[in-house]
Coordinates of C-alpha atoms (C1' of nucleotides) in Angstrom, one line a residue:
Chain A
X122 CA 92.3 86.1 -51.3
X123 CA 89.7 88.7 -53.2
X124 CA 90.4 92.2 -52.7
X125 CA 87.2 94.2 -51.4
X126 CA 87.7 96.7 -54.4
X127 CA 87.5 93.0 -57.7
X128 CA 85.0 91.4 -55.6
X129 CA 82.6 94.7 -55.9
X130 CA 83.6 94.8 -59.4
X131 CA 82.5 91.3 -60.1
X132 CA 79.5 91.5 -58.6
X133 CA 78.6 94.7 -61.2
X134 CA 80.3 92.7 -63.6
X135 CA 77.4 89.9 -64.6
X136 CA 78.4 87.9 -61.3
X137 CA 75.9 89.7 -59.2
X138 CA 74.9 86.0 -57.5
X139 CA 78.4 87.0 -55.7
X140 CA 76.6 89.6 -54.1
X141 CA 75.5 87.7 -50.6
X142 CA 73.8 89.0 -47.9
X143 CA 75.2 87.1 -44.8
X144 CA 78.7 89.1 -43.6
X145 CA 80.6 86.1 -42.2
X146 CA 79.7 84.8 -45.9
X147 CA 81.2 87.8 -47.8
X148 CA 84.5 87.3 -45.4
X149 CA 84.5 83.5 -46.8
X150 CA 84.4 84.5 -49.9
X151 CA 87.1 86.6 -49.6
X152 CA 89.4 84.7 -47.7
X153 CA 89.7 81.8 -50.0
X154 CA 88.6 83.0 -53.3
X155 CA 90.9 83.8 -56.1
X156 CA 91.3 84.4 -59.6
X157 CA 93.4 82.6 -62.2
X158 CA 94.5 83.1 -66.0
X159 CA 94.1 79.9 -68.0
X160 CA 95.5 80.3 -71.3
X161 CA 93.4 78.8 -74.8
X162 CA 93.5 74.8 -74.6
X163 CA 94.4 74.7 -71.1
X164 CA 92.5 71.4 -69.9
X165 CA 90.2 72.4 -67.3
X166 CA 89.1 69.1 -66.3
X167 CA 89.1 65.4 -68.6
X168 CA 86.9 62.8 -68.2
X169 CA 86.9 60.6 -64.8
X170 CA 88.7 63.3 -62.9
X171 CA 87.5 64.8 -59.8
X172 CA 88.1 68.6 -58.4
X173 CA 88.3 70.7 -54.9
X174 CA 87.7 73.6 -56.8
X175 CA 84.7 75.3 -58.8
X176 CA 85.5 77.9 -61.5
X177 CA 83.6 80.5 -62.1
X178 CA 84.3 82.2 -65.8
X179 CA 84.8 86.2 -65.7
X180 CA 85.7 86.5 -68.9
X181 CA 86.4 84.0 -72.3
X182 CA 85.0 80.7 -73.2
X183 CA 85.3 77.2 -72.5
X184 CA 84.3 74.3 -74.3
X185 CA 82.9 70.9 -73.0
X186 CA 83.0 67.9 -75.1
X187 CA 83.1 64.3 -75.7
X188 CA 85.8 62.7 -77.2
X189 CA 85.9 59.2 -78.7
X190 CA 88.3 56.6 -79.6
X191 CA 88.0 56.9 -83.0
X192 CA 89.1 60.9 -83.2
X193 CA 85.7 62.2 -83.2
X194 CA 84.6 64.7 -80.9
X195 CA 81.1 66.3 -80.2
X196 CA 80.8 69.4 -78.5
X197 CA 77.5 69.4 -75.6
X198 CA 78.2 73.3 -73.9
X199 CA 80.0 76.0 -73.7
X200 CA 80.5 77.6 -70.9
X201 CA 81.0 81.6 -71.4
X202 CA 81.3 84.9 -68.8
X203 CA 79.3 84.7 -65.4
X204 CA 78.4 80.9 -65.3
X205 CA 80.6 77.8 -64.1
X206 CA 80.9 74.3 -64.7
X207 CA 77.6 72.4 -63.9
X208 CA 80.1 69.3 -64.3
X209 CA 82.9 70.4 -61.7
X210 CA 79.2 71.2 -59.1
X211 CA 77.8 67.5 -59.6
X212 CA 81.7 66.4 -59.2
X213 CA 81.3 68.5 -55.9
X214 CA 77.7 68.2 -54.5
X215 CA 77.5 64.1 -55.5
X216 CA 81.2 62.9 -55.8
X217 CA 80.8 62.2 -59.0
X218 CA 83.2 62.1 -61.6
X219 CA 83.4 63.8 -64.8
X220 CA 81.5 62.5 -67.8
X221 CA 83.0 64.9 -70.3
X222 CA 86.3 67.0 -70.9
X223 CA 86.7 71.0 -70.9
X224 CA 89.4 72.8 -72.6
X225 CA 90.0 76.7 -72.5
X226 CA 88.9 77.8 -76.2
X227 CA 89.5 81.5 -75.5
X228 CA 91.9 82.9 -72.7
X229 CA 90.1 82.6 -69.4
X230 CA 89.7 84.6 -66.2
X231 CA 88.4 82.6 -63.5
X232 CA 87.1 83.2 -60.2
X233 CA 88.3 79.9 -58.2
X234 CA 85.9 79.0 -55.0
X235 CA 87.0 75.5 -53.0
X236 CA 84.6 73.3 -53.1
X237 CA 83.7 73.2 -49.4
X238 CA 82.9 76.8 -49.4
X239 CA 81.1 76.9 -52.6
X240 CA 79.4 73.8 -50.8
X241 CA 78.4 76.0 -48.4
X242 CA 77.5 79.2 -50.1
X243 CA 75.3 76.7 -51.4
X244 CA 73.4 75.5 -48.7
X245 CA 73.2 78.7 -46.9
X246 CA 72.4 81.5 -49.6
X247 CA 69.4 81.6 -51.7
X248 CA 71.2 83.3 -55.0
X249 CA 73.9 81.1 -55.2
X250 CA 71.4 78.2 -55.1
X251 CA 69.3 80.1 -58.2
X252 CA 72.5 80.6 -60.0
X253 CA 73.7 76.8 -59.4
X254 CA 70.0 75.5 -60.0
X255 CA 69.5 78.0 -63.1
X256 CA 73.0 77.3 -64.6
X257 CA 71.9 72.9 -64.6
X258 CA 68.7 73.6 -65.5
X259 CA 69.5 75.5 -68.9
X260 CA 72.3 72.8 -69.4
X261 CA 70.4 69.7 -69.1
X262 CA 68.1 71.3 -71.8
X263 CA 70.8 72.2 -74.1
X264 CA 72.1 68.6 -73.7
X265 CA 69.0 67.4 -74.6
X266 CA 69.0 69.3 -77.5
X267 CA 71.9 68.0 -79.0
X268 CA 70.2 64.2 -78.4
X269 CA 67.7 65.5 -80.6
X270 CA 70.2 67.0 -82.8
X271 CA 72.4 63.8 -83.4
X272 CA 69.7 61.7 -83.3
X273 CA 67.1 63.0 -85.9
X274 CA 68.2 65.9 -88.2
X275 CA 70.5 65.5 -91.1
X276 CA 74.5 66.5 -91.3
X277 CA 73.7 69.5 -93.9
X278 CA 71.2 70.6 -91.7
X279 CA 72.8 70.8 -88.7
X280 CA 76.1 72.6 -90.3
X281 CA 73.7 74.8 -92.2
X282 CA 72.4 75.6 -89.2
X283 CA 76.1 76.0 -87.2
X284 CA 77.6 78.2 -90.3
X285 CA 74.1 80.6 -89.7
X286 CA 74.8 80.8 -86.3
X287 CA 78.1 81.8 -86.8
X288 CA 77.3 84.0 -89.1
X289 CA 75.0 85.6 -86.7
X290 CA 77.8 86.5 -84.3
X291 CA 80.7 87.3 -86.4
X292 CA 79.6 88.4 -89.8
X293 CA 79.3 86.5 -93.3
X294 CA 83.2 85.6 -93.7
X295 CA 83.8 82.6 -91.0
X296 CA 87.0 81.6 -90.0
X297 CA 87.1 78.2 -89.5
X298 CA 88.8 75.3 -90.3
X299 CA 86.1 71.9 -91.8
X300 CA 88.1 70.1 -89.0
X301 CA 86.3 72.2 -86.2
X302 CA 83.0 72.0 -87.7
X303 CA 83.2 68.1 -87.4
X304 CA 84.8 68.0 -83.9
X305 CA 81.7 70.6 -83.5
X306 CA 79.1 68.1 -84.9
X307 CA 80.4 64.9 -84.2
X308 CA 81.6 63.8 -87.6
X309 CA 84.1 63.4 -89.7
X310 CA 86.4 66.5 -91.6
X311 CA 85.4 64.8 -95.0
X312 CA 81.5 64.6 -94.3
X313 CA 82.0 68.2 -93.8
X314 CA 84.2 69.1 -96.5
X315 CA 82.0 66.8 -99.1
X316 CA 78.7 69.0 -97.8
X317 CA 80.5 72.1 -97.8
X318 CA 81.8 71.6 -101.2
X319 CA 78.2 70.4 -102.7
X320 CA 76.9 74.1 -100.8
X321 CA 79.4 76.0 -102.8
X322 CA 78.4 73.7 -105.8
X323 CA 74.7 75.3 -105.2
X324 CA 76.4 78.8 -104.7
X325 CA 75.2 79.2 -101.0
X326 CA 79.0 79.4 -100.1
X327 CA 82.1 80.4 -101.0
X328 CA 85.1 78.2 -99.8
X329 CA 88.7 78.7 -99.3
X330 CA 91.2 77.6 -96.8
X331 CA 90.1 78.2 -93.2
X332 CA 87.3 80.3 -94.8
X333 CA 83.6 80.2 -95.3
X334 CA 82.1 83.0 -97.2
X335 CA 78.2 82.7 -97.1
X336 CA 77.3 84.4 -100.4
X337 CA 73.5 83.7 -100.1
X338 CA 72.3 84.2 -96.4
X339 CA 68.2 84.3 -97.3
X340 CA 68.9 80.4 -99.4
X341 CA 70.5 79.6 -96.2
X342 CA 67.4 81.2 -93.8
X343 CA 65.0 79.0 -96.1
X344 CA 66.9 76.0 -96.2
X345 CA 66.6 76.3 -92.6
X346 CA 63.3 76.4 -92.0
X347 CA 62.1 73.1 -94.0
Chain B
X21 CA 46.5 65.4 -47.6
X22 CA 48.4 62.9 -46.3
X23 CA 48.0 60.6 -43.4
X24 CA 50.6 60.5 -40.9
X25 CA 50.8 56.7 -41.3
X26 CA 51.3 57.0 -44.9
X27 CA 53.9 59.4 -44.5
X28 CA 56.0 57.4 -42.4
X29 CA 55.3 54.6 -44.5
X30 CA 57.0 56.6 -47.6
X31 CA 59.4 57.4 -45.5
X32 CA 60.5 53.9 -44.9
X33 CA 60.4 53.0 -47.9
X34 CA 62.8 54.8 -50.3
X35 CA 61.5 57.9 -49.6
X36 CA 64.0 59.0 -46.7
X37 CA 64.6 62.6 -47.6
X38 CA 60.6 63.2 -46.7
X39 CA 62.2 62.7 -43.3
X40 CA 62.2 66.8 -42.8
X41 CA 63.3 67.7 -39.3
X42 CA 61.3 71.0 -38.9
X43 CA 58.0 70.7 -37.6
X44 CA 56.0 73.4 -39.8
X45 CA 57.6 71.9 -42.8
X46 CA 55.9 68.3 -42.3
X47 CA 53.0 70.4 -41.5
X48 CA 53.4 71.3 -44.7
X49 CA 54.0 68.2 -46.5
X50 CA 51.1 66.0 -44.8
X51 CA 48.5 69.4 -45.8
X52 CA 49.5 69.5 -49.4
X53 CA 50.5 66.7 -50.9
X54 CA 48.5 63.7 -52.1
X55 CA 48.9 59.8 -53.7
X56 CA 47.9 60.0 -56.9
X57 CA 47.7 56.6 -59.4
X58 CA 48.5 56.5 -63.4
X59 CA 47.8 54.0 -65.3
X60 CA 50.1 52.9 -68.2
X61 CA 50.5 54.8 -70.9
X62 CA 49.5 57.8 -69.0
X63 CA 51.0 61.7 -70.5
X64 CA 52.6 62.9 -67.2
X65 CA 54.1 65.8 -69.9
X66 CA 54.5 66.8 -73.4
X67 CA 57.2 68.9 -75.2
X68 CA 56.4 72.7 -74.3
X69 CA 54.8 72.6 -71.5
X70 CA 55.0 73.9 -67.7
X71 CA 53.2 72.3 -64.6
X72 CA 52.6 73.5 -61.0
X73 CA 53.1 70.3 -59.3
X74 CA 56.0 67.7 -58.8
X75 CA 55.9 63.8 -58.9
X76 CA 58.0 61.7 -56.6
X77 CA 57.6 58.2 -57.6
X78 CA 56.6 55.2 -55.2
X79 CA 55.9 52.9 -57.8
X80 CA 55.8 52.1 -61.2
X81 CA 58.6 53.8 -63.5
X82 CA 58.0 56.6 -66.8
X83 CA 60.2 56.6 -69.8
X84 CA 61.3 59.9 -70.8
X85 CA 62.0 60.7 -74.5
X86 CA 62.2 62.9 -77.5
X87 CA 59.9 62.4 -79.9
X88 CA 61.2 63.2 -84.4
X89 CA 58.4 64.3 -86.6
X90 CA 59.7 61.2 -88.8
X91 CA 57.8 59.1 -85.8
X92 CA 61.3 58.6 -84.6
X93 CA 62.0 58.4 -80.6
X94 CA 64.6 58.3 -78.2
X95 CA 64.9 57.5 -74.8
X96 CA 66.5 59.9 -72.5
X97 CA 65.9 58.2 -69.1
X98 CA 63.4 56.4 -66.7
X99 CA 62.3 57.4 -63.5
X100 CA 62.2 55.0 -61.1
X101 CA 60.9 54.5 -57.5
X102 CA 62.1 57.2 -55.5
X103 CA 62.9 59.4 -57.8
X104 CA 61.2 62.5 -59.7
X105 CA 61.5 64.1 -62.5
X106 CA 64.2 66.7 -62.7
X107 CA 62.4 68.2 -65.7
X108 CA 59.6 69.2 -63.7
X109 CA 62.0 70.3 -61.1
X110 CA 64.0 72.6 -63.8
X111 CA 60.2 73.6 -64.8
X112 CA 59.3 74.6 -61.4
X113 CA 62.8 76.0 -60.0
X114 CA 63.6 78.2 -63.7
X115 CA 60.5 78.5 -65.1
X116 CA 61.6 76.0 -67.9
X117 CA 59.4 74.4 -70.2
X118 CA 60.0 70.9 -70.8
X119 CA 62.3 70.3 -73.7
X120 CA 60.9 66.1 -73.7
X121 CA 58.3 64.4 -72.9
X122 CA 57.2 61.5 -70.4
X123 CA 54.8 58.6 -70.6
X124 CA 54.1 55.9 -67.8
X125 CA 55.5 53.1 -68.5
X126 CA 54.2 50.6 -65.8
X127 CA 51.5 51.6 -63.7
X128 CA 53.1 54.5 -61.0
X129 CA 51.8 55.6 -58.2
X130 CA 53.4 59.0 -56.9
X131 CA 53.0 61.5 -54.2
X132 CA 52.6 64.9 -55.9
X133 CA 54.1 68.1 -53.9
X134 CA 53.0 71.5 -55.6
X135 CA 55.3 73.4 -56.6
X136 CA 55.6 76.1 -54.2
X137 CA 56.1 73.7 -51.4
X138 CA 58.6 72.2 -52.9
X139 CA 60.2 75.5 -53.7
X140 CA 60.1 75.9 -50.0
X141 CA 61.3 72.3 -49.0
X142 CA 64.7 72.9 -51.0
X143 CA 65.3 76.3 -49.7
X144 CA 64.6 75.2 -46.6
X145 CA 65.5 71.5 -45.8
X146 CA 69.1 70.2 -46.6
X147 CA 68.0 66.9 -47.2
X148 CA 65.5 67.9 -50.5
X149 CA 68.4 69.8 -51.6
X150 CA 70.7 66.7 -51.7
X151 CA 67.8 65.1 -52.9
X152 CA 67.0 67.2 -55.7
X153 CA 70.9 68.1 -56.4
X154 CA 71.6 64.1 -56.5
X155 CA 69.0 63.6 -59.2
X156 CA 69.8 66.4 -61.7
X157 CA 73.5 65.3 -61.4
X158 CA 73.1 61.6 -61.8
X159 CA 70.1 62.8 -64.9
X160 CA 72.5 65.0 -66.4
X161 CA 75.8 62.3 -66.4
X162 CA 72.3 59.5 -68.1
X163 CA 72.2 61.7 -70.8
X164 CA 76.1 62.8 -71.8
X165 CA 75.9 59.0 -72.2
X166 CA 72.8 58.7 -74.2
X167 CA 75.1 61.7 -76.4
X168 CA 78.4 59.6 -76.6
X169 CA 76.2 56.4 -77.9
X170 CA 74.2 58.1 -80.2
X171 CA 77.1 60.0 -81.5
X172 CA 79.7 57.3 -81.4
X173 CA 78.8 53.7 -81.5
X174 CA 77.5 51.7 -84.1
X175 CA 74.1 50.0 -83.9
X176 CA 74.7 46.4 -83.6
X177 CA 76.6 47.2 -80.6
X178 CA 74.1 49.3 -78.7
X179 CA 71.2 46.9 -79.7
X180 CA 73.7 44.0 -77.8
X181 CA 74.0 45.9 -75.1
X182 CA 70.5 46.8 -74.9
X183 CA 69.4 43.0 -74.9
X184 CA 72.3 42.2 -73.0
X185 CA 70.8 45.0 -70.0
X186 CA 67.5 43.8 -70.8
X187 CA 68.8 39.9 -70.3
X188 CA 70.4 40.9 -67.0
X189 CA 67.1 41.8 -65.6
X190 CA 64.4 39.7 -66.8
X191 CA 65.7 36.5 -68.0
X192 CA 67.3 35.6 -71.6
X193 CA 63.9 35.0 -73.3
X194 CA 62.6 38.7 -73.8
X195 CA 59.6 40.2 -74.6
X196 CA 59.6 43.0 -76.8
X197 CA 59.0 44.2 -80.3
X198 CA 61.7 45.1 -82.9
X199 CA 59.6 48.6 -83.0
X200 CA 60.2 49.2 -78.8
X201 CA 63.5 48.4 -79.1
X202 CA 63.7 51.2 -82.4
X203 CA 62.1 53.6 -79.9
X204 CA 64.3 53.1 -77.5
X205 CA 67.6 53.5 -79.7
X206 CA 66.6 56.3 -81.5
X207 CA 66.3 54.0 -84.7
X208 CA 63.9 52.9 -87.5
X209 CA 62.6 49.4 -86.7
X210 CA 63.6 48.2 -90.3
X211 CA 67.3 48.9 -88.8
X212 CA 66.7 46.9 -85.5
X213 CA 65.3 43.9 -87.6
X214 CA 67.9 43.8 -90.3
X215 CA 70.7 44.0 -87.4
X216 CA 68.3 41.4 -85.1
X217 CA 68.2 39.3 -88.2
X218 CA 72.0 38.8 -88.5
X219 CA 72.7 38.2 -85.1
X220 CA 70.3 35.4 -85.7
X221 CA 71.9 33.9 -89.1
X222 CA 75.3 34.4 -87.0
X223 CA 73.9 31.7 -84.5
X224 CA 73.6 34.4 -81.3
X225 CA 69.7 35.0 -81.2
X226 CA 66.8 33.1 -82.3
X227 CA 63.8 35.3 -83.2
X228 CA 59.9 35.1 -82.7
X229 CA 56.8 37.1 -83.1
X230 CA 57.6 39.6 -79.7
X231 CA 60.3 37.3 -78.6
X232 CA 64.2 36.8 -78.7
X233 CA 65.9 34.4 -77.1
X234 CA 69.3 35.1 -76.6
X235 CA 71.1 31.7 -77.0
X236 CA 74.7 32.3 -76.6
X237 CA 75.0 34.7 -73.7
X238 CA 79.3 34.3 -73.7
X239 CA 79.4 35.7 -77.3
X240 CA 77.0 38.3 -76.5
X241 CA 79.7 39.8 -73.6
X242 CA 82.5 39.2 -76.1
X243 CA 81.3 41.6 -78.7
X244 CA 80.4 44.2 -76.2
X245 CA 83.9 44.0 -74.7
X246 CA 85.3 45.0 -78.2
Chain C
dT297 C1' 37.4 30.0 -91.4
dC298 C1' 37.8 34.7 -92.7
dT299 C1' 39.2 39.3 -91.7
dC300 C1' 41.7 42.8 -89.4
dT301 C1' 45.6 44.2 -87.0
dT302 C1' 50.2 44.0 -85.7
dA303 C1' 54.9 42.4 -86.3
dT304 C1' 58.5 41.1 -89.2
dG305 C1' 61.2 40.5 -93.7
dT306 C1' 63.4 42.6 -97.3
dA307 C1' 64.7 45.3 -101.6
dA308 C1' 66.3 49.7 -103.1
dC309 C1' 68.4 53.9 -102.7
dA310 C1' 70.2 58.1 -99.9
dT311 C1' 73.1 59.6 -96.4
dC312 C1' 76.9 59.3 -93.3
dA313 C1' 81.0 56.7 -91.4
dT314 C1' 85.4 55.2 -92.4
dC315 C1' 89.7 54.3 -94.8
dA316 C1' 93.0 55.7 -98.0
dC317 C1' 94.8 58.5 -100.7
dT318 C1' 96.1 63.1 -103.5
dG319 C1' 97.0 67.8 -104.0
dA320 C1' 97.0 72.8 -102.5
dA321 C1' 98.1 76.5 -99.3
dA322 C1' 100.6 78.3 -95.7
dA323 C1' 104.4 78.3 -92.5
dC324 C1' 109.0 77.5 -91.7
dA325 C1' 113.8 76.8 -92.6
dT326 C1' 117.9 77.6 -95.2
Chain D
dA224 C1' 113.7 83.2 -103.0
dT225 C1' 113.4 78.3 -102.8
dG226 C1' 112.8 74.0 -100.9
dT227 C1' 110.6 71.5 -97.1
dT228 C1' 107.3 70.5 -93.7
dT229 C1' 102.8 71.0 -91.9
dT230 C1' 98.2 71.8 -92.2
dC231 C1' 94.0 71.9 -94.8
dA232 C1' 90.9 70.4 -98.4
dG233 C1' 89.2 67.2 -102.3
dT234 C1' 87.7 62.9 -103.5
dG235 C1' 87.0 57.8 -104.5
dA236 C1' 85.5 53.5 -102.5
dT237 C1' 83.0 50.7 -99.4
dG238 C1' 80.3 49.6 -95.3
dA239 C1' 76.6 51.0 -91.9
dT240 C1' 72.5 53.3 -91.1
dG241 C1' 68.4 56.2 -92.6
dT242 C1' 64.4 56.1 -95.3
dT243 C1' 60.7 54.7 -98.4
dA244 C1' 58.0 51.1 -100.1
dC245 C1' 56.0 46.9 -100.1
dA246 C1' 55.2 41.8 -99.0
dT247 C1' 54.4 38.3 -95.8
dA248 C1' 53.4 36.1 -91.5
dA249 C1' 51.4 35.5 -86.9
dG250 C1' 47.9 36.3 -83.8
dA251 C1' 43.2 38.3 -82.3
dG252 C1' 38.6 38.7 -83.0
dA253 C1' 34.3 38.0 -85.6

DNA sequence: TCTCTTATGTAACATCATCACTGAAAACAT
DNA sequence: ATGTTTTCAGTGATGATGTTACATAAGAGA
């Protein structure tokens, strides 16, 4: 159940696909909708699972990735405020079962739609069917980014490339552990730890424990573009 | 245009979603489409660009990869009879341009829907929805895989299982260069003969100008059980 | 038979995967 | 405040793969 007063609020609130036309539609959706807390590293859904519901994130982050036998993991998407699991939708539309696993990397608020009437929100209304196409669309070509990634560009690169991006969104002193970088990239901690360490050796970075200071972010830039 | 025959033809034959129920809508589909033929080799799309018109496939099959500026390639996935390609679909339906590109492999010959009538067909007709849903989810679970190989298996193994696939379907004397096979696994063809050339010393494959002949098919499952 | 083109072999070195440790820093317990 | 445990980082060693650079061999065509 969705109270007239959140569902009007999401729909403001960067979930505006929400916002149907159809009346007997906007009932469903309040009827059997519902939101849900999932607390960091909840598992959302693991690999050859199925689901009845589809979640839609109103606010945090959730990570997808791939996890091998050997302890390695590669992150493919994240899945962040107003979109939804393209997973959980092919687990729903074609019965298929996940190929991945999604964990709760900051605290979630979800907006929880059964399948049948997301199936059917689907079929019947033309913005839900934009969001759902949009939402694979941009996925599949992140995906096949990180093919390319994996496949052709070098490790110091790519975390080059991760740290500046970081950097980007939360300022020159990153709070990370070389552990996540790998399970970011797909590597091992001591690939990461040897290229961190020949970085600082070239004074790009600074390193301490769970710390990266970038001291040089214009060597970085150029590195970057070669 | 299309011929009514024709049509009914396609339909029979792997093409059942054509099988639209509402009248104006086959209308539409015998006025605007066509049966176009491409010869091997063929660019159906490069990295970057957009298109106005989709291929469905009724014969032949295109490899789609990601090309390195080191000359490297991978292969992302084939389209086969039946299908189309979902990047022209997330081109057409988001405006995307296409993050890969596709070559014809063996001579196609597909039925080519512009894109605003297949805009139309999936808003309109359930059956091009499942249609187009079922490919992008069964495209997008292709290439997690392709990610998990790339990222987590070792090359021997993945070059087994590729001449192990490729044994499967045509026959344990294959036809192929060290190069195609490279292409295909994202690899430098120096790797694929070095790792060709000790399955041969280790008694499993015996090698020829554009040939291998797998010669001990048991021990070729037993590794790729491991 | 000679030449050109294409496919394969192989050496050498760089990078990354993988295993096996060591030591340092922080968190926790007493 | 000190000792203990846990978590994180450093580093050597070795094998697998990426990358460059040639050499050789097989087939195609002149």
């Amino acid at each position: 159940m969705l109270s007239e007063e959140t569902y009007q609020n999401l729909i403001e609130n960067d979930l505006s696909f929400l916002n149907v036309s159809d009346e007997s539609l906007v009932n469903k959706i309040l009827q059997h909708t519902s939101i849900v807390s999932l607390p960091k590293d909840t598992l959302i859904f693991d690999e050859g699972s199925t689901t009845n519901n589809l979640a839609i994130i109103i606010s945090g982050k959730v990570r997808v990735y791939k996890l091998a036998e050997s302890g390695r993991e590669i992150t493919i998407y994240r899945i962040n405020k107003g979109e939804s699991c393209i997973l959980t939708i092919s687990s729903i539309l074609s019965n298929l079962t996940y190929p991945a696993r999604a964990v709760v990397e900051e605290d979630v608020e979800a907006l929880v739609v059964p399948s049948d009437v997301f199936k059917e929100l689907v079929n019947k209304d033309e913005s839900w069917r934009n969001f759902t196409f949009g939402l694979m669309n941009t996925r599949f070509a992140n995906v096949i980014t990180v093919v390319e990634e994996i496949a052709f560009r070098r490790m110091d690169e790519r975390i080059l490339e991760f740290l500046f991006d970081k950097f980007n969104s939360s300022g020159n002193e990153l709070n990370i552990t070389h552990q996540e970088i790998a399970y970011e990239l797909g590597t091992y901690r001591e690939v990461v730890s040897r290229i961190l360490k020949d970085f600082e050796k070239s004074g790009m970075v600074e390193l301490a424990r769970n710390k990266i200071n970038i001291l040089n972010i214009t060597e970085v830039k150029k590195k970057l573009k070669n």
